[in-house]
Short mmCIF file of C-alpha atoms in Angstrom, two decimals:
data_model
loop_
_atom_site.label_atom_id
_atom_site.label_comp_id
_atom_site.label_asym_id
_atom_site.label_seq_id
_atom_site.Cartn_x
_atom_site.Cartn_y
_atom_site.Cartn_z
CA MET Y 1 -7.25 -46.10 -2.38
CA GLU Y 2 -5.50 -42.94 -1.12
CA PHE Y 3 -6.97 -39.67 -2.27
CA SER Y 4 -3.68 -38.49 -3.74
CA LYS Y 5 -3.77 -41.44 -6.16
CA TRP Y 6 -7.20 -40.66 -7.54
CA SER Y 7 -7.49 -39.18 -10.99
CA ARG Y 8 -7.87 -35.41 -11.21
CA SER Y 9 -11.33 -35.82 -12.72
CA SER Y 10 -12.44 -37.88 -9.72
CA ARG Y 11 -11.02 -35.28 -7.38
CA LYS Y 12 -12.87 -32.55 -9.26
CA LYS Y 13 -16.16 -34.38 -8.75
CA LEU Y 14 -15.44 -34.78 -5.05
CA THR Y 15 -14.55 -31.11 -4.79
CA LEU Y 16 -17.83 -30.04 -6.37
CA LEU Y 17 -19.70 -32.40 -4.07
CA SER Y 18 -18.05 -30.82 -1.06
CA ILE Y 19 -19.34 -27.42 -2.17
CA SER Y 20 -22.90 -28.63 -2.50
CA ASN Y 21 -22.91 -30.66 0.73
CA PRO Y 22 -25.50 -28.96 2.99
CA PHE Y 23 -23.86 -30.40 6.10
CA ASN Y 24 -20.76 -28.27 5.44
CA TYR Y 25 -22.95 -25.18 5.63
CA LEU Y 26 -24.64 -26.29 8.88
CA PHE Y 27 -21.34 -27.31 10.40
CA SER Y 28 -19.74 -23.98 9.51
CA HIS Y 29 -22.53 -22.11 11.26
CA SER Y 30 -22.12 -24.18 14.39
CA LEU Y 31 -18.46 -23.21 14.36
CA GLN Y 32 -19.40 -19.60 13.87
CA SER Y 33 -21.66 -19.73 16.92
CA SER Y 34 -19.02 -21.31 19.10
CA SER Y 35 -16.44 -18.78 17.93
CA SER Y 36 -18.14 -16.14 20.05
CA LEU Y 37 -17.02 -18.05 23.16
CA SER Y 38 -13.37 -17.75 22.16
CA SER Y 39 -12.47 -14.70 20.09
CA ASN Y 40 -8.77 -15.37 20.02
CA LEU Y 41 -8.38 -18.90 18.72
CA LYS Y 42 -9.98 -21.32 16.26
CA THR Y 43 -9.03 -24.94 16.92
CA LEU Y 44 -8.25 -27.69 14.49
CA VAL Y 45 -11.13 -29.67 13.12
CA SER Y 46 -8.76 -32.00 11.32
CA SER Y 47 -5.23 -32.78 12.43
CA ASN Y 48 -4.33 -34.29 9.10
CA PRO Y 49 -4.83 -31.80 6.27
CA SER Y 50 -5.84 -33.33 2.98
CA ARG Y 51 -7.73 -32.32 -0.11
CA SER Y 52 -10.35 -34.94 0.73
CA ASN Y 53 -11.31 -33.22 3.97
CA PRO Y 54 -13.55 -30.31 2.96
CA THR Y 55 -14.08 -29.17 6.56
CA HIS Y 56 -10.40 -28.82 7.41
CA PHE Y 57 -9.41 -25.77 9.46
CA LEU Y 58 -5.95 -24.69 10.57
CA THR Y 59 -5.28 -23.05 13.90
CA LYS Y 60 -5.01 -19.30 13.50
CA SER Y 61 -5.23 -16.06 15.34
CA THR Y 62 -8.43 -14.14 14.77
CA SER Y 63 -6.84 -10.75 15.31
CA HIS Y 64 -7.52 -8.38 12.54
CA PRO Y 65 -3.24 -6.29 6.98
CA SER Y 66 17.14 19.57 -6.99
CA PHE Y 67 13.42 20.15 -6.76
CA PRO Y 68 11.83 18.08 -4.11
CA SER Y 69 8.80 15.96 -4.84
CA ILE Y 70 5.80 17.49 -3.10
CA SER Y 71 2.67 15.52 -2.36
CA SER Y 72 -0.53 17.34 -3.15
CA THR Y 73 -2.06 15.83 -0.04
CA GLY Y 74 0.89 15.98 2.31
CA SER Y 75 1.20 12.22 2.39
CA SER Y 76 4.13 10.35 0.91
CA SER Y 77 2.49 6.91 1.08
CA PHE Y 78 -0.51 5.30 -0.65
CA CYS Y 79 -3.47 4.99 1.68
CA SER Y 80 -4.25 1.37 2.23
CA LEU Y 81 -7.47 0.11 3.70
CA THR Y 82 -7.58 -2.21 6.68
CA TYR Y 83 -10.60 -4.38 6.91
CA PRO Y 84 -11.83 -6.46 9.84
CA SER Y 85 -12.12 -10.16 9.22
CA SER Y 86 -15.50 -11.72 8.64
CA TYR Y 87 -16.84 -15.17 9.45
CA SER Y 88 -19.99 -15.00 7.36
CA LEU Y 89 -20.22 -17.85 4.88
CA GLN Y 90 -21.78 -16.90 1.58
CA PHE Y 91 -21.69 -19.89 -0.75
CA LEU Y 92 -23.98 -18.09 -3.16
CA ASN Y 93 -21.07 -15.80 -4.03
CA VAL Y 94 -18.88 -18.63 -5.20
CA ASN Y 95 -21.08 -21.47 -6.46
CA GLY Y 96 -21.36 -22.20 -10.14
CA CYS Y 97 -17.66 -22.16 -10.97
CA LYS Y 98 -17.25 -24.56 -13.92
CA ASN Y 99 -14.11 -23.63 -15.80
CA GLN Y 100 -11.49 -24.86 -13.35
CA SER Y 101 -11.65 -27.26 -10.42
CA LEU Y 102 -12.15 -24.91 -7.47
CA ASN Y 103 -12.11 -26.39 -3.97
CA LEU Y 104 -13.77 -23.62 -1.98
CA GLN Y 105 -14.22 -25.61 1.27
CA LEU Y 106 -15.32 -23.41 4.14
CA MET Y 107 -14.77 -19.68 3.81
CA LYS Y 108 -12.14 -18.63 6.32
CA SER Y 109 -10.68 -15.23 7.15
CA TYR Y 110 -7.10 -15.04 8.23
CA SER Y 111 -5.27 -12.24 9.97
CA TYR Y 112 -3.17 -10.08 7.67
CA ASN Y 113 -0.77 -8.85 10.31
CA ARG Y 114 -0.61 -11.31 13.18
CA PHE Y 115 -1.12 -14.82 11.85
CA GLN Y 116 -0.06 -17.21 14.59
CA TRP Y 117 1.69 -20.30 13.25
CA PHE Y 118 1.15 -23.50 15.24
CA SER Y 119 3.15 -26.64 14.50
CA LEU Y 120 0.97 -29.37 13.10
CA ALA Y 121 2.99 -31.76 15.26
CA SER Y 122 1.03 -30.53 18.26
CA SER Y 123 -2.10 -31.96 16.71
CA GLY Y 124 -0.64 -35.34 15.98
CA ASN Y 125 0.91 -34.64 12.58
CA THR Y 126 4.68 -34.99 12.61
CA ASN Y 127 5.13 -33.80 9.02
CA THR Y 128 6.02 -30.25 10.05
CA ARG Y 129 7.17 -27.89 7.30
CA VAL Y 130 10.56 -26.36 7.92
CA GLY Y 131 12.38 -23.44 6.34
CA ASP Y 132 11.67 -21.34 3.27
CA ALA Y 133 11.93 -22.81 -0.20
CA THR Y 134 15.29 -22.47 -1.94
CA PRO Y 135 15.48 -21.22 -5.56
CA LYS Y 136 15.90 -24.86 -6.64
CA GLN Y 137 12.80 -25.90 -4.70
CA VAL Y 138 10.81 -22.99 -6.15
CA SER Y 139 11.84 -24.20 -9.60
CA ASP Y 140 10.73 -27.73 -8.68
CA PHE Y 141 7.38 -26.37 -7.50
CA ILE Y 142 6.88 -24.66 -10.85
CA LYS Y 143 7.78 -27.82 -12.80
CA LEU Y 144 5.30 -29.89 -10.82
CA ILE Y 145 2.49 -27.39 -11.28
CA ARG Y 146 3.30 -27.01 -14.96
CA SER Y 147 3.18 -30.80 -15.44
CA ASN Y 148 -0.41 -31.01 -14.13
CA ASP Y 149 0.53 -34.26 -12.38
CA ASP Y 150 -2.34 -36.14 -10.68
CA GLU Y 151 -0.07 -36.65 -7.67
CA MET Y 152 0.99 -33.00 -7.51
CA ASP Y 153 -0.20 -32.53 -3.93
CA SER Y 154 1.73 -35.45 -2.48
CA LYS Y 155 4.86 -34.51 -4.42
CA LEU Y 156 4.68 -30.90 -3.25
CA ASN Y 157 4.16 -32.08 0.32
CA SER Y 158 7.11 -34.47 0.09
CA MET Y 159 9.39 -31.45 -0.39
CA ASN Y 160 8.51 -30.51 3.21
CA VAL Y 161 9.18 -26.77 2.84
CA SER Y 162 7.23 -23.67 3.76
CA LEU Y 163 6.74 -21.11 1.02
CA SER Y 164 7.22 -17.45 1.87
CA ILE Y 165 5.10 -14.75 0.28
CA ALA Y 166 8.06 -13.82 -1.94
CA SER Y 167 8.47 -17.42 -3.13
CA THR Y 168 4.74 -17.75 -3.77
CA VAL Y 169 4.70 -14.51 -5.75
CA GLU Y 170 7.68 -15.72 -7.80
CA ILE Y 171 5.88 -18.97 -8.61
CA PHE Y 172 2.77 -17.09 -9.69
CA HIS Y 173 4.79 -14.74 -11.88
CA VAL Y 174 6.24 -17.66 -13.82
CA LEU Y 175 2.92 -19.49 -14.11
CA ASN Y 176 1.14 -16.35 -15.24
CA SER Y 177 3.77 -15.42 -17.81
CA GLU Y 178 3.44 -18.93 -19.30
CA LYS Y 179 -0.37 -18.97 -19.00
CA VAL Y 180 -0.25 -22.09 -16.83
CA PRO Y 181 -3.48 -22.62 -14.81
CA ALA Y 182 -2.63 -21.95 -11.16
CA LEU Y 183 -5.86 -22.91 -9.45
CA CYS Y 184 -4.61 -26.32 -8.28
CA PHE Y 185 -1.60 -24.60 -6.74
CA LEU Y 186 -3.92 -22.06 -5.11
CA ASP Y 187 -6.01 -24.92 -3.75
CA TRP Y 188 -2.85 -26.52 -2.34
CA ILE Y 189 -1.98 -23.23 -0.62
CA LYS Y 190 -5.40 -23.05 0.99
CA LEU Y 191 -5.02 -26.56 2.40
CA PHE Y 192 -1.39 -26.60 3.47
CA GLN Y 193 -0.31 -22.96 3.86
CA PRO Y 194 -3.54 -21.08 4.55
CA GLU Y 195 -1.74 -18.10 6.05
CA LEU Y 196 -0.79 -17.18 2.47
CA TYR Y 197 -4.17 -17.78 0.88
CA TYR Y 198 -5.75 -14.38 1.60
CA ASN Y 199 -2.57 -12.36 1.17
CA SER Y 200 -3.38 -9.41 -1.12
CA ASP Y 201 -0.55 -10.10 -3.56
CA VAL Y 202 -1.35 -13.81 -3.77
CA CYS Y 203 -5.03 -13.08 -4.36
CA SER Y 204 -4.18 -10.45 -6.95
CA LEU Y 205 -1.89 -12.80 -8.86
CA ALA Y 206 -4.54 -15.51 -8.79
CA ILE Y 207 -6.95 -13.09 -10.48
CA ASP Y 208 -4.21 -12.17 -12.96
CA ASN Y 209 -3.88 -15.88 -13.78
CA CYS Y 210 -7.60 -16.04 -14.57
CA GLY Y 211 -7.29 -12.97 -16.79
CA ARG Y 212 -4.45 -14.49 -18.80
CA LEU Y 213 -6.53 -17.64 -19.31
CA ASP Y 214 -9.61 -15.61 -20.27
CA ASP Y 215 -11.45 -17.38 -17.44
CA TYR Y 216 -13.81 -14.75 -16.08
CA GLU Y 217 -16.15 -17.23 -14.43
CA THR Y 218 -13.40 -18.48 -12.12
CA MET Y 219 -12.34 -14.88 -11.59
CA ARG Y 220 -15.84 -14.10 -10.37
CA CYS Y 221 -15.83 -17.12 -8.05
CA LEU Y 222 -12.50 -16.21 -6.48
CA LEU Y 223 -13.49 -12.58 -6.02
CA GLY Y 224 -16.64 -13.71 -4.26
CA ASP Y 225 -14.51 -15.68 -1.80
CA TYR Y 226 -12.07 -12.79 -1.36
CA ASN Y 227 -14.93 -10.39 -0.70
CA VAL Y 228 -16.10 -12.52 2.23
CA ASN Y 229 -12.65 -12.05 3.73
CA GLN Y 230 -12.37 -8.34 2.84
CA VAL Y 231 -9.33 -8.78 0.59
CA CYS Y 232 -7.99 -5.66 -1.14
CA LEU Y 233 -6.57 -6.18 -4.62
CA THR Y 234 -3.31 -4.60 -5.78
CA ASP Y 235 -1.88 -3.53 -9.14
CA LYS Y 236 -0.56 -7.10 -9.54
CA THR Y 237 -4.14 -8.07 -10.39
CA PHE Y 238 -4.01 -6.77 -13.93
CA GLY Y 239 -0.62 -7.80 -15.28
CA PHE Y 240 -2.38 -9.52 -18.15
CA LEU Y 241 -3.32 -6.12 -19.55
CA ASN Y 242 0.31 -5.54 -20.55
CA VAL Y 243 -0.06 -8.31 -23.11
CA MET Y 244 -3.34 -7.03 -24.52
CA ILE Y 245 -2.69 -3.30 -24.54
CA ALA Y 246 -1.32 -3.38 -28.12
CA SER Y 247 -4.78 -4.08 -29.57
CA LYS Y 248 -7.31 -1.42 -28.57
CA VAL Y 249 -10.27 -3.56 -29.62
CA SER Y 250 -9.30 -6.61 -27.57
CA THR Y 251 -8.22 -4.39 -24.68
CA ARG Y 252 -11.58 -2.60 -24.49
CA LYS Y 253 -13.41 -5.93 -24.64
CA CYS Y 254 -11.19 -7.42 -21.94
CA ILE Y 255 -11.46 -4.38 -19.68
CA GLY Y 256 -15.21 -4.32 -20.18
CA ARG Y 257 -15.47 -7.90 -18.92
CA VAL Y 258 -13.22 -7.14 -15.95
CA VAL Y 259 -15.33 -4.12 -14.99
CA GLU Y 260 -18.48 -6.20 -15.35
CA VAL Y 261 -17.07 -8.80 -12.94
CA LEU Y 262 -15.91 -6.16 -10.43
CA ASN Y 263 -19.26 -4.37 -10.52
CA GLY Y 264 -20.99 -7.70 -10.07
CA VAL Y 265 -19.07 -8.86 -6.98
CA GLY Y 266 -18.98 -5.46 -5.28
CA GLY Y 267 -17.42 -5.15 -1.83
CA SER Y 268 -13.75 -4.59 -1.07
CA CYS Y 269 -12.66 -6.26 -4.31
CA ARG Y 270 -14.62 -3.78 -6.40
CA VAL Y 271 -13.34 -0.74 -4.50
CA SER Y 272 -9.69 -1.80 -4.57
CA GLY Y 273 -9.94 -3.51 -7.96
CA VAL Y 274 -11.32 -0.50 -9.82
CA ARG Y 275 -8.67 1.72 -8.28
CA ALA Y 276 -5.89 -0.74 -9.17
CA LEU Y 277 -7.26 -1.08 -12.71
CA ILE Y 278 -7.21 2.69 -13.27
CA GLU Y 279 -3.68 2.91 -11.86
CA VAL Y 280 -2.39 0.15 -14.14
CA LEU Y 281 -3.98 1.71 -17.22
CA SER Y 282 -2.57 5.12 -16.27
CA VAL Y 283 0.94 3.70 -15.93
CA LEU Y 284 0.52 1.96 -19.29
CA GLU Y 285 -0.27 5.41 -20.75
CA SER Y 286 -3.73 4.23 -21.74
CA SER Y 287 -5.65 7.25 -20.49
CA GLU Y 288 -8.59 6.59 -22.81
CA MET Y 289 -9.06 3.12 -21.32
CA ALA Y 290 -8.74 4.56 -17.81
CA LYS Y 291 -11.47 7.10 -18.59
CA TYR Y 292 -13.56 4.26 -20.02
CA VAL Y 293 -13.27 2.42 -16.68
CA ILE Y 294 -14.29 5.57 -14.81
CA SER Y 295 -17.34 5.96 -17.05
CA LYS Y 296 -18.40 2.36 -16.36
CA THR Y 297 -17.84 2.46 -12.59
CA ALA Y 298 -18.13 5.87 -10.95
CA LYS Y 299 -17.05 9.39 -11.83
CA LYS Y 300 -15.23 9.83 -8.54
CA LEU Y 301 -12.72 12.57 -7.86
CA SER Y 302 -10.21 10.05 -6.46
CA TYR Y 303 -10.30 8.08 -9.73
CA TYR Y 304 -9.57 11.19 -11.79
CA HIS Y 305 -6.73 12.03 -9.41
CA ILE Y 306 -5.00 8.74 -10.25
CA LEU Y 307 -5.08 9.60 -13.92
CA ILE Y 308 -4.01 13.23 -13.48
CA ARG Y 309 -1.19 12.29 -11.09
CA GLU Y 310 0.26 9.86 -13.62
CA MET Y 311 -0.07 12.38 -16.46
CA CYS Y 312 1.80 14.96 -14.38
CA ARG Y 313 4.47 12.43 -13.48
CA ARG Y 314 5.08 11.97 -17.21
CA PHE Y 315 4.88 15.76 -17.67
CA TYR Y 316 1.87 15.37 -19.94
CA ILE Y 317 0.50 18.63 -18.60
CA LYS Y 318 -1.71 19.41 -21.58
CA GLY Y 319 -3.61 16.16 -21.11
CA ALA Y 320 -4.03 16.84 -17.40
CA GLN Y 321 -5.43 20.31 -18.07
CA GLU Y 322 -7.83 18.93 -20.67
CA LEU Y 323 -9.01 16.39 -18.13
CA LEU Y 324 -9.88 19.26 -15.77
CA ASN Y 325 -12.43 20.51 -18.28
CA GLU Y 326 -13.78 16.99 -18.88
CA MET Y 327 -14.28 16.57 -15.14
CA ARG Y 328 -16.37 19.73 -14.92
CA GLN Y 329 -18.47 18.64 -17.89
CA VAL Y 330 -19.48 15.42 -16.12
CA GLY Y 331 -20.22 17.23 -12.86
CA CYS Y 332 -17.04 16.29 -11.01
CA GLU Y 333 -15.54 19.54 -9.70
CA PRO Y 334 -11.74 19.52 -9.25
CA SER Y 335 -10.39 20.07 -5.74
CA SER Y 336 -7.26 21.86 -4.56
CA GLN Y 337 -5.49 18.49 -4.69
CA THR Y 338 -6.37 18.20 -8.39
CA TYR Y 339 -4.83 21.58 -9.12
CA ASN Y 340 -1.82 20.86 -6.93
CA TYR Y 341 -0.74 17.97 -9.15
CA ILE Y 342 -0.72 20.18 -12.22
CA ILE Y 343 0.77 23.27 -10.53
CA SER Y 344 3.61 21.18 -9.12
CA SER Y 345 4.34 19.69 -12.54
CA LEU Y 346 4.34 23.15 -14.14
CA CYS Y 347 6.79 24.49 -11.54
CA LYS Y 348 9.11 21.51 -11.97
CA ASN Y 349 9.22 22.24 -15.69
CA GLY Y 350 9.97 25.91 -15.16
CA LYS Y 351 6.57 27.04 -16.40
CA ASN Y 352 6.06 29.46 -13.54
CA ALA Y 353 3.80 31.87 -15.42
CA GLU Y 354 1.41 29.05 -16.34
CA ALA Y 355 1.46 27.82 -12.74
CA ARG Y 356 0.47 31.27 -11.46
CA GLU Y 357 -2.28 31.45 -14.09
CA LEU Y 358 -3.68 28.12 -12.93
CA PHE Y 359 -3.45 29.38 -9.34
CA LYS Y 360 -5.76 32.25 -10.31
CA GLU Y 361 -8.05 29.93 -12.25
CA MET Y 362 -8.65 27.62 -9.30
CA GLN Y 363 -9.76 30.56 -7.17
CA GLU Y 364 -12.06 31.80 -9.93
CA HIS Y 365 -13.73 28.37 -9.83
CA ASN Y 366 -14.33 28.74 -6.08
CA CYS Y 367 -11.56 26.32 -5.22
CA PRO Y 368 -9.43 27.94 -2.49
CA PRO Y 369 -5.76 26.93 -2.33
CA ASP Y 370 -4.65 24.83 0.62
CA ALA Y 371 -1.36 24.66 2.56
CA ALA Y 372 0.09 22.24 0.00
CA THR Y 373 -0.65 24.67 -2.85
CA TYR Y 374 1.30 27.43 -1.13
CA GLU Y 375 4.11 25.03 -0.29
CA ILE Y 376 4.61 24.23 -3.97
CA PHE Y 377 5.08 27.92 -4.79
CA ILE Y 378 7.26 28.51 -1.70
CA TRP Y 379 9.62 25.66 -2.62
CA ASN Y 380 9.79 27.00 -6.16
CA SER Y 381 10.63 30.53 -4.96
CA CYS Y 382 13.20 29.35 -2.41
CA ARG Y 383 15.13 27.19 -4.85
CA PHE Y 384 15.73 30.28 -6.99
CA GLY Y 385 16.63 32.38 -3.94
CA GLU Y 386 13.47 34.48 -4.23
CA PHE Y 387 12.86 34.65 -0.49
CA ASP Y 388 10.87 37.90 -0.59
CA ALA Y 389 8.26 36.19 -2.77
CA ALA Y 390 8.32 33.16 -0.48
CA PHE Y 391 7.68 35.31 2.61
CA GLN Y 392 4.85 37.07 0.79
CA LEU Y 393 3.25 33.67 0.25
CA LEU Y 394 3.61 32.98 3.99
CA ASP Y 395 1.77 36.21 4.70
CA ASP Y 396 -1.01 35.21 2.27
CA MET Y 397 -1.34 31.91 4.11
CA ALA Y 398 -1.75 33.74 7.41
CA VAL Y 399 -4.52 35.89 5.93
CA ARG Y 400 -6.35 32.72 4.84
CA GLY Y 401 -5.84 31.13 8.25
CA LEU Y 402 -3.52 28.43 6.89
CA GLU Y 403 -0.53 27.25 8.95
CA PRO Y 404 2.60 26.16 7.08
CA ARG Y 405 3.39 22.46 7.13
CA HIS Y 406 6.68 21.16 8.53
CA SER Y 407 7.97 20.65 4.99
CA THR Y 408 7.23 24.30 4.18
CA HIS Y 409 9.58 25.46 6.95
CA ALA Y 410 12.13 22.94 5.67
CA ALA Y 411 12.02 24.70 2.29
CA PHE Y 412 13.32 27.95 3.84
CA ILE Y 413 15.94 26.31 6.06
CA LYS Y 414 17.30 23.96 3.41
CA SER Y 415 17.38 26.65 0.71
CA TYR Y 416 19.31 29.05 2.95
CA PHE Y 417 21.80 26.29 3.67
CA SER Y 418 22.23 25.38 0.01
CA LEU Y 419 23.14 29.04 -0.60
CA ARG Y 420 25.45 28.95 2.48
CA ARG Y 421 23.40 31.66 4.16
CA PHE Y 422 23.68 29.99 7.57
CA LYS Y 423 22.91 33.08 9.65
CA GLU Y 424 19.62 33.66 7.84
CA ALA Y 425 18.69 30.01 8.29
CA TYR Y 426 19.25 30.40 12.04
CA GLU Y 427 17.27 33.64 12.15
CA TYR Y 428 14.37 31.99 10.33
CA VAL Y 429 14.28 29.17 12.90
CA VAL Y 430 14.44 31.53 15.89
CA GLY Y 431 11.88 33.91 14.40
CA SER Y 432 9.44 31.13 13.47
CA ALA Y 433 9.79 29.06 16.65
CA ASP Y 434 7.58 31.34 18.73
CA LYS Y 435 5.09 31.88 15.92
CA TYR Y 436 4.64 28.23 14.94
CA LYS Y 437 4.79 26.26 18.20
CA SER Y 438 3.92 22.92 16.64
CA SER Y 439 6.93 23.09 14.31
CA CYS Y 440 9.64 24.55 16.57
CA ASN Y 441 11.15 21.20 17.64
CA MET Y 442 11.35 20.08 14.04
CA MET Y 443 12.97 23.32 12.85
CA TYR Y 444 15.72 23.30 15.48
CA SER Y 445 16.43 19.61 14.92
CA TRP Y 446 16.49 20.13 11.15
CA LEU Y 447 18.92 23.04 11.53
CA ALA Y 448 21.23 20.94 13.73
CA SER Y 449 21.08 18.09 11.23
CA LEU Y 450 22.09 20.37 8.35
CA HIS Y 451 25.06 21.71 10.33
CA LEU Y 452 26.10 18.13 11.00
CA ARG Y 453 25.89 17.30 7.29
CA ASN Y 454 28.04 20.35 6.73
CA ASN Y 455 30.68 18.75 9.02
CA ASN Y 456 30.14 21.34 11.74
CA ALA Y 457 29.37 19.26 14.84
CA VAL Y 458 30.07 22.20 17.17
CA MET Y 459 27.38 24.36 15.55
CA ALA Y 460 25.00 21.40 15.64
CA HIS Y 461 25.78 21.08 19.37
CA ASN Y 462 25.06 24.77 19.91
CA VAL Y 463 21.68 24.55 18.16
CA LEU Y 464 20.62 21.53 20.22
CA LEU Y 465 21.84 23.18 23.41
CA GLU Y 466 19.80 26.28 22.65
CA MET Y 467 16.61 24.34 22.08
CA ILE Y 468 17.14 22.29 25.26
CA ASN Y 469 17.61 25.52 27.21
CA LYS Y 470 14.24 26.62 25.82
CA GLY Y 471 12.66 23.45 27.14
CA LEU Y 472 12.43 21.79 23.73
CA ARG Y 473 13.35 18.14 23.27
CA PRO Y 474 15.46 17.43 20.15
CA ASN Y 475 14.85 14.67 17.67
CA LEU Y 476 16.44 11.56 19.19
CA MET Y 477 18.18 10.41 16.02
CA VAL Y 478 19.70 13.85 15.39
CA TYR Y 479 20.75 14.10 19.04
CA MET Y 480 22.49 10.69 18.95
CA LYS Y 481 24.30 11.51 15.70
CA VAL Y 482 25.59 14.80 17.12
CA LEU Y 483 26.84 13.05 20.28
CA LYS Y 484 28.59 10.40 18.22
CA ARG Y 485 30.26 12.97 15.95
CA LEU Y 486 31.42 15.08 18.91
CA ARG Y 487 33.01 12.09 20.64
CA LYS Y 488 34.58 10.90 17.40
CA SER Y 489 36.16 14.33 16.90
CA GLY Y 490 37.54 14.39 20.46
CA ARG Y 491 35.01 16.84 21.89
CA ASP Y 492 33.93 14.68 24.83
CA ASP Y 493 33.45 17.84 26.88
CA LEU Y 494 30.72 19.15 24.57
CA ALA Y 495 29.13 15.70 24.28
CA GLY Y 496 29.04 15.33 28.06
CA ASN Y 497 27.60 18.82 28.50
CA LEU Y 498 24.85 18.14 25.96
CA SER Y 499 23.99 14.81 27.58
CA THR Y 500 23.83 16.41 31.04
CA ARG Y 501 21.56 19.20 29.85
CA LEU Y 502 19.14 16.76 28.22
CA SER Y 503 19.07 14.60 31.36
CA SER Y 504 18.32 17.69 33.41
CA LEU Y 505 15.45 18.56 31.06
CA SER Y 506 14.07 15.03 31.38
CA SER Y 507 14.28 15.17 35.18
CA LYS Y 508 12.54 18.52 35.24
CA SER Y 509 9.75 17.22 33.00
CA SER Y 510 9.30 14.19 35.27
CA MET Y 511 9.02 16.38 38.36
CA GLU Y 512 6.46 18.64 36.69
CA ALA Y 513 4.42 15.60 35.69
CA ILE Y 514 4.28 14.50 39.34
#
């Protein structure tokens, strides 16, 4: 009898047997030893993927996933961790899963960034998946999974489509919202589209599915598997908290169990999971629950920053300031970044006196301001045309040995332009170019760009020409836009002159390099 025709209970028994089979463990270690001979490619053990083959591997690459907003750290993007893949097989992390049928097979790590897709036809299987699933096919996938059909695998395979990450996420969203168990679908992904299995969003939504079903044992099992492969969880992991947040009692109990699981599994899932949990609770305006998580995990400065940042985003400044005192009481001293969140929020709300008071307070607590702190005050002064105060802040930075960031110079240039004080903007660039060598290219290019936005291509040309004559290379995008605008306005002579000058600069640089 074909495996796809067996009852789901029979398949569950076979799955559990495959986990406990000691030969799988020995075989996996022999593969691990041979992998050292070829670091770039793992070959197929089975050319015909099926749920009945617990040692199935797919070919893969082993390569290793108004007032401007001012970042308190100078970074506009969330720092994501990149982990190397691991081939260690730790069945102890995932055994004992009883609540749902979990086919763990052999732990495999897949590349996040450079997964190399090989056609199964090359290994003797002509049932190659083609194209991404259409909305109708995604809907059919959901219906099949929802039906809990014993022949789900064969029916999904008969559709002969390849799911994208977006399609997979969409399927999980529907299943999770309806509290439909998704583990069989996850098992199908691992067998037939393994490049998706360790995707962070897919893993996170699988954990969310467990949370909605109140299945913390399966959650622990999956996290153990994900830890082996250094998966980082995202905020999609805790969507189920939205449903529970109305009842504080049930929410605390649920969060307590989640924290217990995360603390138990450790590794990358704990690090990323705790952070994601605090972020979700902060966004849900459940600061008390977020502080509860911090108390049960670690009183880390980065965790408090998540909470304070979200409070400041919602302009809940009083709560953020109260949290400063709570941090000190538990021995977690605020940093300049902590103060920067609150100072920035105060300035945005026009509470300049309170911002200056907090500026003094941070220094009294032996927390010196950094370049970002000064930039917040400089932007605030410039937007009101208070350039004398802004220049005084620049002088204070020099005394402290702090160099302005690129965005600090942009505050002066952009503010002068917004007030149509073009000459002073030019004088600032010329005067600062010699003083701040690392920023001179940026300042000239920014000035040219602003002239171009002001529909003055000739002035933009003159600025670029001046910087080229000084041996400075303009920003390529700005340079190309100026050339295009000059030619479009019939000034081919200026465009040609600018192009010739830049070519001459490039030739000179090449000769000097020789």
